[in-house]
Every structure is written in C-alpha cells, then in structure tokens.
Coordinates of C-alpha atoms in Angstrom, one line a residue:
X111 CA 87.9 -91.9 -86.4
X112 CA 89.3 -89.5 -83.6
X113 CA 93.3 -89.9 -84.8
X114 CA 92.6 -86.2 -85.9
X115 CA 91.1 -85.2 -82.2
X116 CA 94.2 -86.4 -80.5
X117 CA 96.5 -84.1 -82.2
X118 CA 94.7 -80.8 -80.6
X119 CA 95.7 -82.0 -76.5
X120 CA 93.7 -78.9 -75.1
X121 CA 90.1 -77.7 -74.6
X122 CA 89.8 -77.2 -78.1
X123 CA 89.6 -80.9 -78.6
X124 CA 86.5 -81.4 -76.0
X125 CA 84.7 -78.7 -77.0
X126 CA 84.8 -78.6 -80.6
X127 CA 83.6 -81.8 -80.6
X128 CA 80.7 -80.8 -78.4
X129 CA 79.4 -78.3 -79.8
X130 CA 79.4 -79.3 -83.7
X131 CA 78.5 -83.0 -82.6
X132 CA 76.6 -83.2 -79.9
X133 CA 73.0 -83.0 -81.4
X134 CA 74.3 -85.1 -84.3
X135 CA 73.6 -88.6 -84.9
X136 CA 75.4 -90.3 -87.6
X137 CA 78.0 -93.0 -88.6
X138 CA 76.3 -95.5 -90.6
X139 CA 78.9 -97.7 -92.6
X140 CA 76.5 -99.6 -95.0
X141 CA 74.2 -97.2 -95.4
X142 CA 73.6 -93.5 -97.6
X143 CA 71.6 -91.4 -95.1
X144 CA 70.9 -88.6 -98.8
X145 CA 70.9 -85.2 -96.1
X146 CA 70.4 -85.5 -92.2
X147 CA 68.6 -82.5 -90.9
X148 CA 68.4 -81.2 -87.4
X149 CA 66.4 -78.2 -86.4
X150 CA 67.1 -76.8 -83.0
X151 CA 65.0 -74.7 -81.0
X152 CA 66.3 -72.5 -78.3
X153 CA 63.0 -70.7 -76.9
X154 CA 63.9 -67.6 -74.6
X155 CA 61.7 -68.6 -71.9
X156 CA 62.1 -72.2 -71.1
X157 CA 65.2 -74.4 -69.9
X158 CA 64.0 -77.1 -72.6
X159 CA 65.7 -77.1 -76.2
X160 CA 63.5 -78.9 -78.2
X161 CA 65.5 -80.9 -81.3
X162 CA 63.6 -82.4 -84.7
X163 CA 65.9 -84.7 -86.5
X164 CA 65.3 -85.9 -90.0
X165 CA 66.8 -88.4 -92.0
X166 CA 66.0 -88.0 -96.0
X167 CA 67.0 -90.5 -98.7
X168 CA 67.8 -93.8 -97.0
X169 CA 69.7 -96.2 -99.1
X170 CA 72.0 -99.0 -98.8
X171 CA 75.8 -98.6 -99.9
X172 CA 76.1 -101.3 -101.2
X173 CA 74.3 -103.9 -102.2
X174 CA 76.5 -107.0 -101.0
X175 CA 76.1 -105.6 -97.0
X176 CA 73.7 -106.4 -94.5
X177 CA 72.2 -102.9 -93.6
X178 CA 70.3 -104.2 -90.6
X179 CA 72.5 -103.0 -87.8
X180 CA 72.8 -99.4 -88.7
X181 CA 69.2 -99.1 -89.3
X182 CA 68.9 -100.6 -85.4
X183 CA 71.9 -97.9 -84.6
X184 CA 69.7 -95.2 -86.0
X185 CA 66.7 -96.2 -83.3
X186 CA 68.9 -96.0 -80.6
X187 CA 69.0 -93.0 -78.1
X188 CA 72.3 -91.6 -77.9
X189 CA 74.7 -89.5 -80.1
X190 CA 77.2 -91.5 -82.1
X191 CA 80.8 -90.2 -82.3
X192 CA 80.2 -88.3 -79.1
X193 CA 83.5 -88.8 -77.5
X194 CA 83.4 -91.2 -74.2
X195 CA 84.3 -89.0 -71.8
X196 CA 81.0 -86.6 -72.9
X197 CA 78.5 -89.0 -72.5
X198 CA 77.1 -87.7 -69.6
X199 CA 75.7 -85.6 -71.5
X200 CA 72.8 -88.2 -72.6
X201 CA 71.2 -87.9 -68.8
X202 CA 70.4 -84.5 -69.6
X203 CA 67.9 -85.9 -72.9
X204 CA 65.0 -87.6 -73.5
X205 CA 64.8 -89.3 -76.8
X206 CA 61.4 -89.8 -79.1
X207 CA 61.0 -93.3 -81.0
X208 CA 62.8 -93.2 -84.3
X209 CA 59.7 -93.4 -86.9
X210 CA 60.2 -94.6 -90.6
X211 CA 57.8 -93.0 -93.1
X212 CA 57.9 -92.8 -97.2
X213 CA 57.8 -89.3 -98.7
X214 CA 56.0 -89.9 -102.1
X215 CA 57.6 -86.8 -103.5
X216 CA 61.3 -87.9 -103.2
X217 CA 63.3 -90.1 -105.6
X218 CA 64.7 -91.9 -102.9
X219 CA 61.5 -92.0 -100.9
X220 CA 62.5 -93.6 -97.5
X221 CA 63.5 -91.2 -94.1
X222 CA 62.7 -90.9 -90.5
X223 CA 62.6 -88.8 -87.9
X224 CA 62.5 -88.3 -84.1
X225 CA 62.8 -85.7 -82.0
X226 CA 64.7 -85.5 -79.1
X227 CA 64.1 -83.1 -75.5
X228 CA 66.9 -81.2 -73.4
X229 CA 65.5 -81.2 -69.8
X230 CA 67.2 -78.6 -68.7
X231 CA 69.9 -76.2 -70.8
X232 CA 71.4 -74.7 -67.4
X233 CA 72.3 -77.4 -65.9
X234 CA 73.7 -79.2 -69.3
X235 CA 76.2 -75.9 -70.3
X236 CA 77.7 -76.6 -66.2
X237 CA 77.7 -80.3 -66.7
X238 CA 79.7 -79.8 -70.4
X239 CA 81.6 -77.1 -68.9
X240 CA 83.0 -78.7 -66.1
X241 CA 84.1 -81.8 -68.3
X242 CA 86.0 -79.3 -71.1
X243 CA 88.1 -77.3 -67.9
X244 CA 88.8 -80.8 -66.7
X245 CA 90.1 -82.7 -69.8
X246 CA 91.6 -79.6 -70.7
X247 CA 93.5 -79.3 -67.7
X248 CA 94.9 -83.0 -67.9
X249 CA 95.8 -83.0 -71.8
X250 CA 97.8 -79.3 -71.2
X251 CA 99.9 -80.5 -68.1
X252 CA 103.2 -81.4 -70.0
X253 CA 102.5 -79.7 -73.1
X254 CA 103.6 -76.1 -73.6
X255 CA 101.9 -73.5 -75.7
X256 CA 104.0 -73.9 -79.0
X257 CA 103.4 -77.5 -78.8
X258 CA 99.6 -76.4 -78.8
X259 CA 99.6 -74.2 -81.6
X260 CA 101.5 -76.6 -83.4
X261 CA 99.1 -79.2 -83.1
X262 CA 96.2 -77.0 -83.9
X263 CA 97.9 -75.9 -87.4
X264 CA 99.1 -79.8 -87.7
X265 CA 95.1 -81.0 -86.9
X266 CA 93.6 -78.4 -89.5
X267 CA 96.4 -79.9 -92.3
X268 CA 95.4 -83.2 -91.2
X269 CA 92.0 -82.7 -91.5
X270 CA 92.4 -81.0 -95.3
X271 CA 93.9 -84.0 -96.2
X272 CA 91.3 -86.3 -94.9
X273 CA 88.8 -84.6 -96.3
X274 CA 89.9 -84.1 -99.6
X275 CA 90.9 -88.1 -99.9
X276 CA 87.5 -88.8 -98.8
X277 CA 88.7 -91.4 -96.0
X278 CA 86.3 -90.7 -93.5
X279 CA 83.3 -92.4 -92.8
X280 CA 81.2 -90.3 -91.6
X281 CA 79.7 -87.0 -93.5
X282 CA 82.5 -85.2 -95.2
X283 CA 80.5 -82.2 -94.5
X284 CA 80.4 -82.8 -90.5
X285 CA 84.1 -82.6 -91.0
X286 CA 84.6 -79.5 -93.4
X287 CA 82.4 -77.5 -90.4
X288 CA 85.1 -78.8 -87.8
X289 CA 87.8 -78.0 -90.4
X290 CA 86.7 -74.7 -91.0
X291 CA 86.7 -74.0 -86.9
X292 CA 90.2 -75.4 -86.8
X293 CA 91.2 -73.1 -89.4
X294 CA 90.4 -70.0 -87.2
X295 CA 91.8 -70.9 -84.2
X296 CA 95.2 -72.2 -86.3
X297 CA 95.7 -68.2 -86.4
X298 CA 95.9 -68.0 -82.3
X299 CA 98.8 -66.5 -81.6
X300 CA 100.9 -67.4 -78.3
X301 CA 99.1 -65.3 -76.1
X302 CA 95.8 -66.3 -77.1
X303 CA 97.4 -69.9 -76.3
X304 CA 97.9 -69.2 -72.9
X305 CA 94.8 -67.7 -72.6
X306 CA 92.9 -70.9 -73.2
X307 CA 95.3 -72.7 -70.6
X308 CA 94.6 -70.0 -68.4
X309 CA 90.7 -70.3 -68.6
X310 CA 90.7 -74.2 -67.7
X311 CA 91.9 -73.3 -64.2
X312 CA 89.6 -70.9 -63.7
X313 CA 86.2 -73.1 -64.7
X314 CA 85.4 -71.2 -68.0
X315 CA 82.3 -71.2 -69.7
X316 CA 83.0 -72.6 -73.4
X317 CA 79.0 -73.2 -73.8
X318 CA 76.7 -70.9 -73.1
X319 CA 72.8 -70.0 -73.9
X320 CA 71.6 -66.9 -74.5
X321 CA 68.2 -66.1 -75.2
X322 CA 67.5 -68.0 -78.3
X323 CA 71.1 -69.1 -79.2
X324 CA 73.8 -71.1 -78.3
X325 CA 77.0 -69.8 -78.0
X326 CA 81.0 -71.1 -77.8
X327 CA 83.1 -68.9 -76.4
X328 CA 86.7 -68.9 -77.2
X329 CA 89.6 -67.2 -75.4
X330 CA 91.7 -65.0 -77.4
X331 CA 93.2 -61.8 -76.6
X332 CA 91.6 -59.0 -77.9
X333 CA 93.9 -58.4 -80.5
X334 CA 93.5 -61.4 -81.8
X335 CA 90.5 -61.9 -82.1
X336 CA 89.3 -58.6 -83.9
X337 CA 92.1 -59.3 -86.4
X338 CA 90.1 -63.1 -87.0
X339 CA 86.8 -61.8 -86.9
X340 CA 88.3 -58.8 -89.1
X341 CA 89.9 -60.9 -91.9
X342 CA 88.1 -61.1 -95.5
X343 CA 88.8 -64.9 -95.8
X344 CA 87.3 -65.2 -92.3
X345 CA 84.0 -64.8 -94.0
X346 CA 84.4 -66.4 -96.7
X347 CA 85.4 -69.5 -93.4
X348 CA 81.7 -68.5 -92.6
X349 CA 79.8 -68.8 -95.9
X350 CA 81.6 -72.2 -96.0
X351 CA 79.6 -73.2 -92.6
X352 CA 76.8 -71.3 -93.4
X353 CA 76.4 -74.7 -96.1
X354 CA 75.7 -76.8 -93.2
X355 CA 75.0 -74.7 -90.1
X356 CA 72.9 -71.8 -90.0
X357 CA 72.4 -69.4 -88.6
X358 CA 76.0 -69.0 -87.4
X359 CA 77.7 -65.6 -86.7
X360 CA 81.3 -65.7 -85.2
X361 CA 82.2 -61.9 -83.4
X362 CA 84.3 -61.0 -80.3
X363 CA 84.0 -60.1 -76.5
X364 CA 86.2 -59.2 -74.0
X365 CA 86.5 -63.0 -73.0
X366 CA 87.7 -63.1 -77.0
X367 CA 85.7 -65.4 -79.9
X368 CA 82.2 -66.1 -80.1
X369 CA 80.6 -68.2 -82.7
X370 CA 77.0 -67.9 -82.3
X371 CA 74.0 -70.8 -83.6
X372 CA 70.3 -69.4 -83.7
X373 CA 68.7 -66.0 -83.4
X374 CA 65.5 -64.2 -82.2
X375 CA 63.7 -65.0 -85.2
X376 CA 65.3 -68.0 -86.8
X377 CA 65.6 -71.9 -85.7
X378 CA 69.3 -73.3 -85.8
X379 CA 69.6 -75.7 -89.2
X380 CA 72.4 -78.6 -89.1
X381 CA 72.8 -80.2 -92.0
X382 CA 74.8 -82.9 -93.6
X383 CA 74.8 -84.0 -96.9
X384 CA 76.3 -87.5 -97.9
X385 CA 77.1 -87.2 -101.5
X386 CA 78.4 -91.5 -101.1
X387 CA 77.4 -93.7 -103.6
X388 CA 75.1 -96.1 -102.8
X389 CA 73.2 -99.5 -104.5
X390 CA 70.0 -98.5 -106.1
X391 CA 68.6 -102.4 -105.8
X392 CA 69.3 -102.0 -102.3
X393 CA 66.4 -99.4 -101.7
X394 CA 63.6 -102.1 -101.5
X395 CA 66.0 -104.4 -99.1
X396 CA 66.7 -101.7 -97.4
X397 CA 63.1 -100.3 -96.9
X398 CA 62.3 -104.0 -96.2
X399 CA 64.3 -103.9 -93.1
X400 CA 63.2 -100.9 -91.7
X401 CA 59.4 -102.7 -91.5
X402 CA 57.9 -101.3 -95.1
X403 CA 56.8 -97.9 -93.8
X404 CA 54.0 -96.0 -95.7
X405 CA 53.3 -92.6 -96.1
X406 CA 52.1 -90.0 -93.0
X407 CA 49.3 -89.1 -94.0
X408 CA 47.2 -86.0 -92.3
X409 CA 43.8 -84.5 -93.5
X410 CA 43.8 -87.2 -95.9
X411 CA 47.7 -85.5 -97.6
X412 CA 50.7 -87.7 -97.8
X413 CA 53.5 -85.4 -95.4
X414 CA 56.5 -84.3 -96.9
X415 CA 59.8 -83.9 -95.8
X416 CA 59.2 -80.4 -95.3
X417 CA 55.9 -80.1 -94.6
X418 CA 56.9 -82.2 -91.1
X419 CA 59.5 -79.8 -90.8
X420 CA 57.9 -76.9 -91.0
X421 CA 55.1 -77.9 -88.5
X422 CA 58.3 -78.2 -86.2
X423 CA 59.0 -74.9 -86.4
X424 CA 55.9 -73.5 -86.3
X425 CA 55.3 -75.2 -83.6
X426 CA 58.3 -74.3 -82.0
X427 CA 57.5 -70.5 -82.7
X428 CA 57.3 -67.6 -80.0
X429 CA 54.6 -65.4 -79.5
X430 CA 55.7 -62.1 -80.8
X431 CA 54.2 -58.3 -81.8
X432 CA 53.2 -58.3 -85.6
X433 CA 52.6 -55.0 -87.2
X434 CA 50.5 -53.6 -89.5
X435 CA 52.2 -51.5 -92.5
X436 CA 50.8 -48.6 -91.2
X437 CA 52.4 -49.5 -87.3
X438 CA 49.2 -48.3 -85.9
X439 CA 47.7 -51.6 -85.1
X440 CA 50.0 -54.4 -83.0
X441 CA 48.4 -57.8 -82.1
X442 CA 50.9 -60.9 -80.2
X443 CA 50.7 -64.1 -81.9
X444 CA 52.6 -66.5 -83.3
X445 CA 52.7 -68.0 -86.9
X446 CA 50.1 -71.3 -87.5
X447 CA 50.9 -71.0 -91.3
X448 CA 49.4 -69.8 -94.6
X449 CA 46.3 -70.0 -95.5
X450 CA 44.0 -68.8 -98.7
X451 CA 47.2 -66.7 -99.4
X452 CA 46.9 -65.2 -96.0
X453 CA 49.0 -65.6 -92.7
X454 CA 47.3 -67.0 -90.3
X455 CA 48.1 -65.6 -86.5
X456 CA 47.7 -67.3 -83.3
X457 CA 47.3 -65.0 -80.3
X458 CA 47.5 -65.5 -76.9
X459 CA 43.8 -65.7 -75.8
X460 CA 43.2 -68.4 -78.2
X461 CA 41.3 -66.6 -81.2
X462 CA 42.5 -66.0 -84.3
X463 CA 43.7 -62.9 -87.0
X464 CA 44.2 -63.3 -90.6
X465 CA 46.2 -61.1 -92.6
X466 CA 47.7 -60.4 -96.1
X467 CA 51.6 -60.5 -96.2
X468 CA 51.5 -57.0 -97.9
X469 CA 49.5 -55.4 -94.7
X470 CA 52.0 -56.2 -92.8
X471 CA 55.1 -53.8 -91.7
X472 CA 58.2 -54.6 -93.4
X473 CA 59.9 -56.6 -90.7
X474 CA 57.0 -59.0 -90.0
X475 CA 57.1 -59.5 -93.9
X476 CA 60.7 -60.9 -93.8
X477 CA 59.9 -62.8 -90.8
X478 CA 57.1 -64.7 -92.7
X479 CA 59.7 -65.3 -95.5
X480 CA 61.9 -67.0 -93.5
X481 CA 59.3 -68.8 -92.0
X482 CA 57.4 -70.3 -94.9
X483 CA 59.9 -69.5 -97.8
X484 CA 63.9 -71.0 -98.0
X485 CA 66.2 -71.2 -94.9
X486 CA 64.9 -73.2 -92.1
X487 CA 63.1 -75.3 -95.3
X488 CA 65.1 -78.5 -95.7
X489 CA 66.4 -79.1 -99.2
X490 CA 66.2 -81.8 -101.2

C-alpha cells in the first residue's frame, strides 16, 4: 500500500500523508463503505478541532467474504493507513463510539458515524512537525536533489498508473487528492529542492492553524511558486480536489506554497466516494453483523444522513454579526436553523431573533446558503 510513498525519500512523503490522511479512516477489504464523509471544524477560539465522520451506504463486496472484521476495524479508535512512524499522533485524540443507524431515505440504508476530539491543535502541529523535519532529515542524507525531483515526477507517474488500473484498495479518490498534490510539487524546480532540504534542518512548520483553517506550507522559491500557483492547469489541479476536499485554496508566501483547508465561514468537507462493486444479498448479512441497527429517531423523525450532519455544523457554528438589508440593525448570533421559512438566530444572552432570508444584507444571505443549501451538505 505505501510502495508509492517510498519513492518520494523527503518531507514530502511524511507530510503529504499527514495532512490528506490523517483525519481519515478507511481501508476496508470486504466491504463498499458508498461515500465516507468527514466534517472538520477549526473554531478560532479554542485549541479543540472537533471532527464528525460519516459512513453512508455500507455493503459487503462480495458476498462469499466474511465482513465481520472490517466492520470491528471501523469501531476502533485510530486512523488506518496512518504511516507508523505518525502514530503519535493518536495521543493527541479522543475518539466517540462508532454508532450504526439505518437512514430510511437511502437505497443502501445502513451508515454510522462517530466523532472524534483534537485536545489540543498547538501542541499536535509541534508534535507532527517535529516528526516530518526528522524523517525528512534521515530519508535526504544520501540522496541529492535531482534524485528527489526525480522521485517526485517518478511517484506522480506511479500513482497515474495505479490509479487508473484501479489496483488500490483503498478509495481511488483518497489517491487522485494525493495525486493531484504530487503533480504540483513534480514542477519544483532544483532550487525549490533544496529549499525543502534546507527547511528540515531548521525545524519547519509544514502544519499550521490559522484561525479557522489548516494550512501546509511548502518551501519553494518564490519564483516558483507564483509560476504554480499562476498556471491555468493549476486550477483546473484544484477543481479536481475541490471533488473531494473543500474548501481548499492553494496560494504563496514568502516561505513559498500554501494549500489552505477551511475558511471563516465554511466547515472543511472530506470526502471519498467508493464507486467498488459490491454484493447486493450481502446488505442484510452485512447489517446483521453490525447488530440490526434502526433508525435515529428525534421529535418522533427518522434522522437522515444530512440532517445529522448539518446539526454538526450548526453546532459547530461561531457566533457572528448578522445584518439587516438595510445595515442599520446588527445582532451576534449564531445559526440554530430554519424555521417556518425563517432563520432562526441564537445570540449570546440566550434569547432568540427570527428573521426572513431576504431582510438580511447580502453577505449574511450567502452565509445562510451555504449553511442550509449545497456545500457542506453531504451528497448522496
């Protein structure tokens, strides 16, 4: 599974890894996991990231295999595919109880979901941090920068081929995001090379949080990386994670790349599709196993897939100024959701505001679309 790792030999390998895989948990042989979603919440004001992860359209892959030990895997509390040397990582998280439940509105009606609590994001980035500058400076000791650029370009061919023979086992689409990262930095030219070796001795920081992001910073000389970040096709790279990550900007800095997960106003959004075939017959076996779950029900309404996911992030929401469309009139609240056709606003003291979308001043109103309306929604 990590033949394709070993060919990058420098911090690339460490932290790539890290940062597209570290809130992921996946690698079930027998069984179709339909679209894994994980919503991340990166709140300005605390040291905890709060993480929701949902698993949607369980199914066995084939019929003839025993799906009991992956459905055990999925309860356990750690991050599959995190490379060995990063599992120190798990001391910083606490880890909820994996819960089945049936969505009534799906075709494939069994998930589950858990969430999962980073203690403390400061101390995490230093702890990740300090293990990237140290692998990196072991794997680059006898290898000189052509050899790395080499086995950058030779990773992102390897990786192309992979992926389009389908012979991972794993979701294809955690590997098109690691793919597409590989294809940027395959432009580094040899300076930018020796920048990265030179940031490993002096105790870089690759991860970094900032507000209500996380970031992964990339050395590169400045030239280079305003002619990546400048390129057409290296949007077009972006759209293509946009698919599974969002929200995800990539820009520069002095220090060179940054690609950037989350915003002010919008949770970060992992997804990954598995478009594997899987045994239809299986589904009752495979329910079966996981202890015949039944719908959540709340206020007498069977929860949906979304629905649990939006309380998440509503949940998860900052208090913040709202406007009226006249700007006279400012109240801080946060959203609690939609009700009678009206936005319902949570402030501070405890009491409550309701108010029609179209009262509201045009940036509030595209806030409240992207809270009730498509991107932090997890599709079917």
């Amino acid at each position: 599974m990590h033949r394709q790792y070993h060919l990058l030999g420098t911090s690339t390998k460490l932290s790539l890894l890290m940062f597209t895989s570290f809130f992921l948990q996946f690698g079930c042989e027998r069984l179709v996991i339909e679209n894994k979603s994980v919503l991340v919440a990166v709140r300005a004001e605390s040291e905890e990231i709060s993480v929701y992860y949902v698993y949607e359209g369980i199914s066995l892959r084939d019929k003839k295999n025993w799906a009991q030990s992956d459905l055990d895997a999925l309860r356990l509390a750690q991050f599959q595919y995190l490379p060995s040397n990063a599992e120190f990582a798990l001391e910083f998280c606490e880890f909820g109880d994996l819960r089945f439940f049936v969505d009534p509105a799906r075709l494939r009606k069994l998930c589950a979901d858990r969430r999962m609590t980073i203690r403390n994001r400061t101390e995490l980035a230093e702890a990740v941090n300090e293990a990237i500058n140290k692998a990196s400076r072991d794997s680059m000791n006898d290898v000189d920068n052509e050899a790395i650029q080499n086995g950058i370009r030779t990773t992102h061919t390897e990786l192309v081929r992979l992926i389009s023979a389908k012979s991972i086992l794993a979701p294809i689409a955690f590997f098109r995001s690691i793919e597409v990262i590989c294809r940027i930095l395959a432009e580094y030219d040899l300076e930018s090379i020796q920048r990265i070796r030179d940031a490993t001795q002096a105790d870089f920081r690759w991860l970094r949080f900032d507000s209500n992001s996380i970031q992964l910073v990339l050395p590169a000389t400045v030239q280079c990386a305003s002619e990546i970040v400048g390129k057409s096709h290296t949007q077009d790279w972006l759209t293509d994670l946009r698919a599974n990550i969002s929200p995800i900007e990539l820009s520069q800095c002095d220090e060179g790349l940054v690609l950037k997960l989350g915003s002010n106003e919008r949770i970060i959004r992992l997804q990954l599709p598995d478009d594997g075939r899987y045994a239809t017959t299986g589904e009752k076996k495979v329910a079966q196993l996981a202890g015949s779950p039944q719908p959540i029900i709340v206020d007498g309404k069977a929860e949906s897939v979304e629905s649990l996911a939006l309380k998440f992030i509503l949940e998860k929401a900052d208090f913040r100024p709202w406007s009226d469309i006249s700007g006279k009139s400012s109240v801080r609240a946060k959203f609690g959701g939609m009700v009678g056709g009206k936005a319902l606003l949570l402030k501070e003291d405890g009491s409550n505001v309701y108010i029609s979308s179209d009262q509201l001043a045009t940036a509030d109103r595209e806030y409240l679309k992207v809270l009730t309306n498509s991107d932090n929604d997890i599709p079917r």
